[in-house]
Tab-separated table of C-alpha atoms in Angstrom:
chain	number	residue	atom	x	y	z
A	22	UNK	CA	41.716	24.105	12.064
A	23	UNK	CA	43.076	24.830	15.494
A	24	UNK	CA	42.289	22.429	18.228
A	25	UNK	CA	40.558	23.797	21.282
A	26	UNK	CA	38.932	22.272	24.313
A	27	UNK	CA	35.864	21.294	22.258
A	28	UNK	CA	37.673	18.701	20.139
A	29	UNK	CA	38.048	15.951	22.698
A	30	UNK	CA	36.382	12.930	21.080
A	31	UNK	CA	38.493	10.445	19.171
A	32	UNK	CA	37.150	9.060	15.913
A	33	UNK	CA	36.264	5.792	17.658
A	34	UNK	CA	34.437	7.554	20.480
A	35	UNK	CA	32.554	9.807	18.073
A	36	UNK	CA	31.578	6.862	15.844
A	37	UNK	CA	30.275	4.948	18.875
A	38	UNK	CA	28.375	7.979	20.155
A	39	UNK	CA	26.705	8.512	16.757
A	40	UNK	CA	26.202	4.780	16.116
A	41	UNK	CA	28.104	4.985	12.847
A	42	UNK	CA	31.369	3.698	11.362
A	43	UNK	CA	34.829	5.101	10.870
A	44	UNK	CA	34.386	4.644	7.116
A	45	UNK	CA	31.281	6.861	7.138
A	46	UNK	CA	33.105	9.561	9.094
A	47	UNK	CA	36.082	9.320	6.739
A	48	UNK	CA	33.745	9.741	3.755
A	49	UNK	CA	32.012	12.756	5.323
A	50	UNK	CA	35.422	14.294	5.904
A	51	UNK	CA	36.541	13.647	2.314
A	52	UNK	CA	33.452	15.336	0.824
A	53	UNK	CA	33.667	18.238	3.261
A	54	UNK	CA	30.525	17.517	5.268
A	55	UNK	CA	31.966	16.920	8.733
A	56	UNK	CA	35.542	18.056	9.320
A	57	UNK	CA	37.367	16.863	12.460
A	58	UNK	CA	40.429	18.464	13.976
A	59	UNK	CA	43.541	16.725	12.666
A	60	UNK	CA	46.523	16.752	15.042
A	61	UNK	CA	49.540	17.761	12.897
A	62	UNK	CA	51.919	15.835	15.127
A	63	UNK	CA	50.100	12.511	15.433
A	64	UNK	CA	47.627	12.606	12.527
A	65	UNK	CA	44.842	11.629	14.914
A	66	UNK	CA	41.375	13.104	14.350
A	67	UNK	CA	39.203	14.592	17.072
A	68	UNK	CA	35.546	15.643	17.047
A	69	UNK	CA	33.555	17.992	19.249
A	70	UNK	CA	30.285	17.320	21.026
A	71	UNK	CA	28.742	20.058	18.899
A	72	UNK	CA	29.409	17.977	15.810
A	73	UNK	CA	27.100	15.230	17.113
A	74	UNK	CA	24.057	17.321	16.190
A	75	UNK	CA	25.643	18.070	12.803
A	76	UNK	CA	26.074	14.350	12.195
A	77	UNK	CA	22.395	13.661	12.914
A	78	UNK	CA	21.262	16.536	10.711
A	79	UNK	CA	23.356	15.079	7.888
A	80	UNK	CA	21.842	11.633	8.506
A	81	UNK	CA	18.262	12.925	8.485
A	82	UNK	CA	18.712	14.821	5.221
A	83	UNK	CA	20.515	11.867	3.665
A	84	UNK	CA	17.631	9.568	4.619
A	85	UNK	CA	15.307	12.159	3.066
A	86	UNK	CA	16.973	11.564	-0.322
A	87	UNK	CA	19.055	14.720	-0.287
A	88	UNK	CA	22.248	14.450	-2.313
A	89	UNK	CA	25.631	14.971	-0.675
A	90	UNK	CA	26.002	18.263	-2.547
A	91	UNK	CA	22.581	19.434	-1.295
A	92	UNK	CA	23.474	18.557	2.285
A	93	UNK	CA	26.894	20.196	1.943
A	94	UNK	CA	25.238	23.372	0.697
A	95	UNK	CA	22.797	23.341	3.611
A	96	UNK	CA	25.468	22.667	6.192
A	97	UNK	CA	28.179	25.000	4.959
A	98	UNK	CA	26.542	27.887	3.132
A	99	UNK	CA	22.840	28.202	3.793
A	100	UNK	CA	20.568	30.881	5.207
A	101	UNK	CA	18.038	30.127	7.892
A	102	UNK	CA	15.245	30.717	5.369
A	103	UNK	CA	16.723	28.230	2.892
A	104	UNK	CA	17.137	25.626	5.625
A	105	UNK	CA	13.505	26.125	6.697
A	106	UNK	CA	12.300	25.827	3.098
A	107	UNK	CA	14.293	22.649	2.469
A	108	UNK	CA	13.194	21.118	5.761
A	109	UNK	CA	9.537	21.897	5.059
A	110	UNK	CA	9.753	20.439	1.534
A	111	UNK	CA	11.313	17.253	2.870
A	112	UNK	CA	8.624	16.976	5.542
A	113	UNK	CA	5.898	17.243	2.899
A	114	UNK	CA	7.648	14.613	0.785
A	115	UNK	CA	8.003	12.253	3.759
A	116	UNK	CA	4.346	12.712	4.750
A	117	UNK	CA	3.299	11.812	1.205
A	118	UNK	CA	5.544	8.771	1.341
A	119	UNK	CA	4.016	7.739	4.678
A	120	UNK	CA	0.516	7.975	3.189
A	121	UNK	CA	1.647	5.814	0.298
A	122	UNK	CA	3.138	3.245	2.683
A	123	UNK	CA	-0.052	3.198	4.774
A	124	UNK	CA	-2.085	2.534	1.620
A	125	UNK	CA	0.229	-0.295	0.622
A	126	UNK	CA	0.026	-1.782	4.115
A	127	UNK	CA	-3.776	-1.585	4.035
A	128	UNK	CA	-3.721	-3.308	0.648
A	129	UNK	CA	-1.562	-6.155	1.962
A	130	UNK	CA	-3.669	-6.441	5.127
A	131	UNK	CA	-6.815	-6.734	2.996
A	132	UNK	CA	-5.245	-9.429	0.820
A	133	UNK	CA	-4.041	-11.281	3.937
A	134	UNK	CA	-7.547	-11.164	5.441
A	135	UNK	CA	-9.025	-12.652	2.263
A	136	UNK	CA	-6.389	-15.383	2.130
A	137	UNK	CA	-6.832	-16.267	5.807
A	138	UNK	CA	-10.612	-16.334	5.386
A	139	UNK	CA	-10.144	-18.831	2.573
A	140	UNK	CA	-8.715	-21.314	5.080
A	141	UNK	CA	-12.097	-21.304	6.845
A	142	UNK	CA	-14.152	-21.679	3.634
A	143	UNK	CA	-11.906	-23.557	1.233
A	144	UNK	CA	-14.540	-26.070	0.105
A	145	UNK	CA	-15.677	-23.503	-2.499
A	146	UNK	CA	-19.241	-23.549	-1.192
A	147	UNK	CA	-21.383	-20.483	-0.313
A	148	UNK	CA	-21.278	-19.279	3.279
A	149	UNK	CA	-22.814	-16.513	5.392
A	150	UNK	CA	-20.328	-14.401	7.296
A	151	UNK	CA	-19.693	-11.021	8.904
A	152	UNK	CA	-16.761	-9.191	7.350
A	153	UNK	CA	-14.670	-6.259	8.614
A	154	UNK	CA	-15.822	-2.735	7.797
A	155	UNK	CA	-14.071	-2.500	4.453
A	156	UNK	CA	-14.339	0.507	2.163
A	157	UNK	CA	-14.778	0.370	-1.581
A	158	UNK	CA	-13.882	2.575	-4.568
A	159	UNK	CA	-15.756	2.185	-7.861
A	160	UNK	CA	-15.302	3.200	-11.467
A	161	UNK	CA	-18.348	2.686	-13.672
A	162	UNK	CA	-17.806	0.657	-16.841
A	163	UNK	CA	-18.452	2.739	-19.931
A	164	UNK	CA	-19.974	0.037	-22.132
A	165	UNK	CA	-21.707	-2.267	-19.680
A	166	UNK	CA	-23.686	-4.188	-22.288
A	167	UNK	CA	-20.521	-5.696	-23.769
A	168	UNK	CA	-18.497	-6.160	-20.561
A	169	UNK	CA	-18.443	-9.955	-20.307
A	170	UNK	CA	-14.724	-10.625	-19.962
A	171	UNK	CA	-11.632	-8.958	-18.530
A	172	UNK	CA	-10.444	-7.953	-21.984
A	173	UNK	CA	-13.736	-6.097	-22.520
A	174	UNK	CA	-13.055	-3.774	-19.555
A	175	UNK	CA	-9.321	-3.185	-20.045
A	176	UNK	CA	-9.742	0.538	-20.688
A	177	UNK	CA	-12.089	0.877	-17.708
A	178	UNK	CA	-9.513	-0.877	-15.512
A	179	UNK	CA	-6.799	1.519	-16.693
A	180	UNK	CA	-9.077	4.467	-15.927
A	181	UNK	CA	-9.759	3.046	-12.449
A	182	UNK	CA	-6.071	2.451	-11.697
A	183	UNK	CA	-5.136	5.908	-12.955
A	184	UNK	CA	-7.838	7.487	-10.799
A	185	UNK	CA	-6.665	5.700	-7.651
A	186	UNK	CA	-2.981	6.341	-8.345
A	187	UNK	CA	-3.659	10.041	-7.693
A	188	UNK	CA	-5.549	9.360	-4.466
A	189	UNK	CA	-4.400	9.024	-0.877
A	190	UNK	CA	-7.565	7.168	0.076
A	191	UNK	CA	-6.938	3.654	-1.153
A	192	UNK	CA	-4.426	1.478	-2.923
A	193	UNK	CA	-5.349	-0.169	-6.215
A	194	UNK	CA	-5.207	-3.730	-4.877
A	195	UNK	CA	-7.098	-5.923	-4.213
A	196	UNK	CA	-9.207	-5.063	-7.227
A	197	UNK	CA	-12.086	-6.668	-9.088
A	198	UNK	CA	-15.491	-5.969	-10.572
A	199	UNK	CA	-19.211	-6.063	-9.827
A	200	UNK	CA	-22.282	-7.501	-11.504
A	201	UNK	CA	-25.653	-5.989	-10.695
A	202	UNK	CA	-27.957	-8.238	-8.694
A	203	UNK	CA	-30.658	-7.978	-11.371
A	204	UNK	CA	-28.254	-9.089	-14.100
A	205	UNK	CA	-26.980	-11.869	-11.847
A	206	UNK	CA	-30.504	-13.241	-11.298
A	207	UNK	CA	-31.137	-13.078	-15.041
A	208	UNK	CA	-27.845	-14.915	-15.668
A	209	UNK	CA	-26.559	-11.953	-17.631
A	210	UNK	CA	-23.008	-11.829	-16.327
A	211	UNK	CA	-21.902	-8.376	-17.477
A	212	UNK	CA	-19.682	-6.188	-15.321
A	213	UNK	CA	-20.938	-2.766	-14.293
A	214	UNK	CA	-18.072	-1.444	-12.135
A	215	UNK	CA	-14.359	-1.863	-11.574
A	216	UNK	CA	-13.720	-1.865	-7.812
A	217	UNK	CA	-10.942	-1.811	-5.255
A	218	UNK	CA	-11.417	-2.619	-1.570
A	219	UNK	CA	-9.529	-1.720	1.573
A	220	UNK	CA	-9.635	-2.241	5.319
A	221	UNK	CA	-9.093	1.522	5.723
A	222	UNK	CA	-12.041	3.594	6.911
A	223	UNK	CA	-14.157	5.044	4.085
A	224	UNK	CA	-13.597	8.755	3.420
A	225	UNK	CA	-17.017	9.137	1.703
A	226	UNK	CA	-15.362	10.979	-1.176
A	227	UNK	CA	-13.480	8.327	-3.092
A	228	UNK	CA	-14.135	5.315	-0.885
A	229	UNK	CA	-17.496	4.388	0.571
A	230	UNK	CA	-18.841	1.889	3.100
A	231	UNK	CA	-20.832	-1.148	2.051
A	232	UNK	CA	-24.608	-1.215	2.688
A	233	UNK	CA	-24.085	-4.166	5.053
A	234	UNK	CA	-21.197	-6.154	6.483
A	235	UNK	CA	-23.296	-9.281	6.693
A	236	UNK	CA	-22.430	-11.102	3.511
A	237	UNK	CA	-23.112	-14.178	1.447
A	238	UNK	CA	-19.748	-15.203	0.096
A	239	UNK	CA	-17.967	-17.883	-1.850
A	240	UNK	CA	-14.392	-18.527	-2.894
A	241	UNK	CA	-13.667	-19.761	-6.384
A	242	UNK	CA	-10.582	-20.987	-8.176
A	243	UNK	CA	-9.524	-22.469	-11.508
A	244	UNK	CA	-10.721	-25.944	-10.511
A	245	UNK	CA	-14.251	-25.130	-11.665
A	246	UNK	CA	-16.011	-22.674	-13.934
A	247	UNK	CA	-17.122	-19.393	-12.388
A	248	UNK	CA	-20.598	-20.059	-13.812
A	249	UNK	CA	-20.766	-23.038	-11.431
A	250	UNK	CA	-20.047	-20.691	-8.515
A	251	UNK	CA	-22.722	-18.286	-9.753
A	252	UNK	CA	-25.220	-21.155	-9.820
A	253	UNK	CA	-24.283	-22.185	-6.274
A	254	UNK	CA	-24.834	-18.646	-5.021
A	255	UNK	CA	-28.155	-18.303	-6.820
A	256	UNK	CA	-29.390	-21.602	-5.377
A	257	UNK	CA	-28.244	-20.675	-1.862
A	258	UNK	CA	-30.116	-17.352	-2.092
A	259	UNK	CA	-33.286	-19.122	-3.236
A	260	UNK	CA	-33.105	-22.028	-0.786
A	261	UNK	CA	-32.413	-19.831	2.227
A	262	UNK	CA	-34.568	-16.851	1.228
A	263	UNK	CA	-31.589	-14.503	1.452
A	264	UNK	CA	-32.301	-10.784	1.076
A	265	UNK	CA	-29.504	-9.344	-1.048
A	266	UNK	CA	-28.797	-5.598	-0.827
A	267	UNK	CA	-25.826	-5.103	-3.153
A	268	UNK	CA	-24.230	-6.033	-6.440
A	269	UNK	CA	-22.124	-9.163	-6.649
A	270	UNK	CA	-18.548	-8.197	-5.765
A	271	UNK	CA	-15.856	-10.285	-7.454
A	272	UNK	CA	-12.390	-9.696	-6.005
A	273	UNK	CA	-9.403	-11.118	-7.885
A	274	UNK	CA	-6.530	-12.213	-5.664
A	275	UNK	CA	-4.514	-14.328	-8.082
A	276	UNK	CA	-4.775	-14.326	-11.859
A	277	UNK	CA	-1.715	-15.915	-13.420
A	278	UNK	CA	-0.446	-18.071	-16.234
A	279	UNK	CA	2.357	-20.518	-15.507
A	280	UNK	CA	5.196	-21.485	-17.865
A	281	UNK	CA	2.907	-23.898	-19.734
A	282	UNK	CA	0.253	-21.131	-20.113
A	283	UNK	CA	-2.065	-22.920	-17.709
A	284	UNK	CA	-4.449	-20.374	-16.193
A	285	UNK	CA	-4.540	-20.139	-12.399
A	286	UNK	CA	-6.883	-17.795	-10.617
A	287	UNK	CA	-8.398	-17.273	-7.200
A	288	UNK	CA	-11.405	-15.054	-6.503
A	289	UNK	CA	-13.547	-13.983	-3.585
A	290	UNK	CA	-17.213	-13.324	-4.376
A	291	UNK	CA	-19.752	-11.776	-2.045
A	292	UNK	CA	-23.124	-10.085	-1.802
A	293	UNK	CA	-24.089	-7.791	1.053
A	294	UNK	CA	-27.229	-9.199	2.671
A	295	UNK	CA	-29.876	-8.111	5.155
A	296	UNK	CA	-30.089	-9.904	8.481
A	297	UNK	CA	-33.095	-12.198	8.856
């Protein structure tokens, strides 16, 4: 390579301009991605201003999970059409990744809201509250009459998780189940749906709004039987003449076994209710 007036930037200057390191530039030179002018007398390397844009193109494609060989092919021997095709494919991939990240963030935000709400209602007693406008996705349980325990709905849970894994609408967590209000009143605690909730707006295709955001809720943990919590809710409804307009939603936040196989769990239960 002959040096001309373009190659005026030393390696240090070019590295500073591109916010990179000498090692990175040396590696790009070794693999043939970004070749500086090498002074035959001094051995010093010089870069041109035009190579700044090349460096950033390399960086963008590298961050888009392109291999060095792919980038080298694009930079050194690629038609405009091929570059457009590759760029478009990477944009689609990045947009899909962004949707996935947004779903994960919504999932964590929902879990954080539930955990923070627990600090206000940690006495494990029923309470009336107004919740954010969450959306909900449901998968009906195939054999409702025998759905008393988590093990009874394992296949339904897998179906639900598989369904949501192919959706951009909602992440799979937090997840849980529902019991119809009629079954709840009759103390027949069988699950009828597997559900996931999110703070993202409902799309009315996969996720739907609740009938009300006024709720009767209760937190519950391993310190007492869930049947005790059911009884508390039923008594609160009766004593306060609460008008319920939904199934009982049971959201699992923690469901673990420690090293001694002691069961630890933490749930959020709520009914949607009508305002008095």
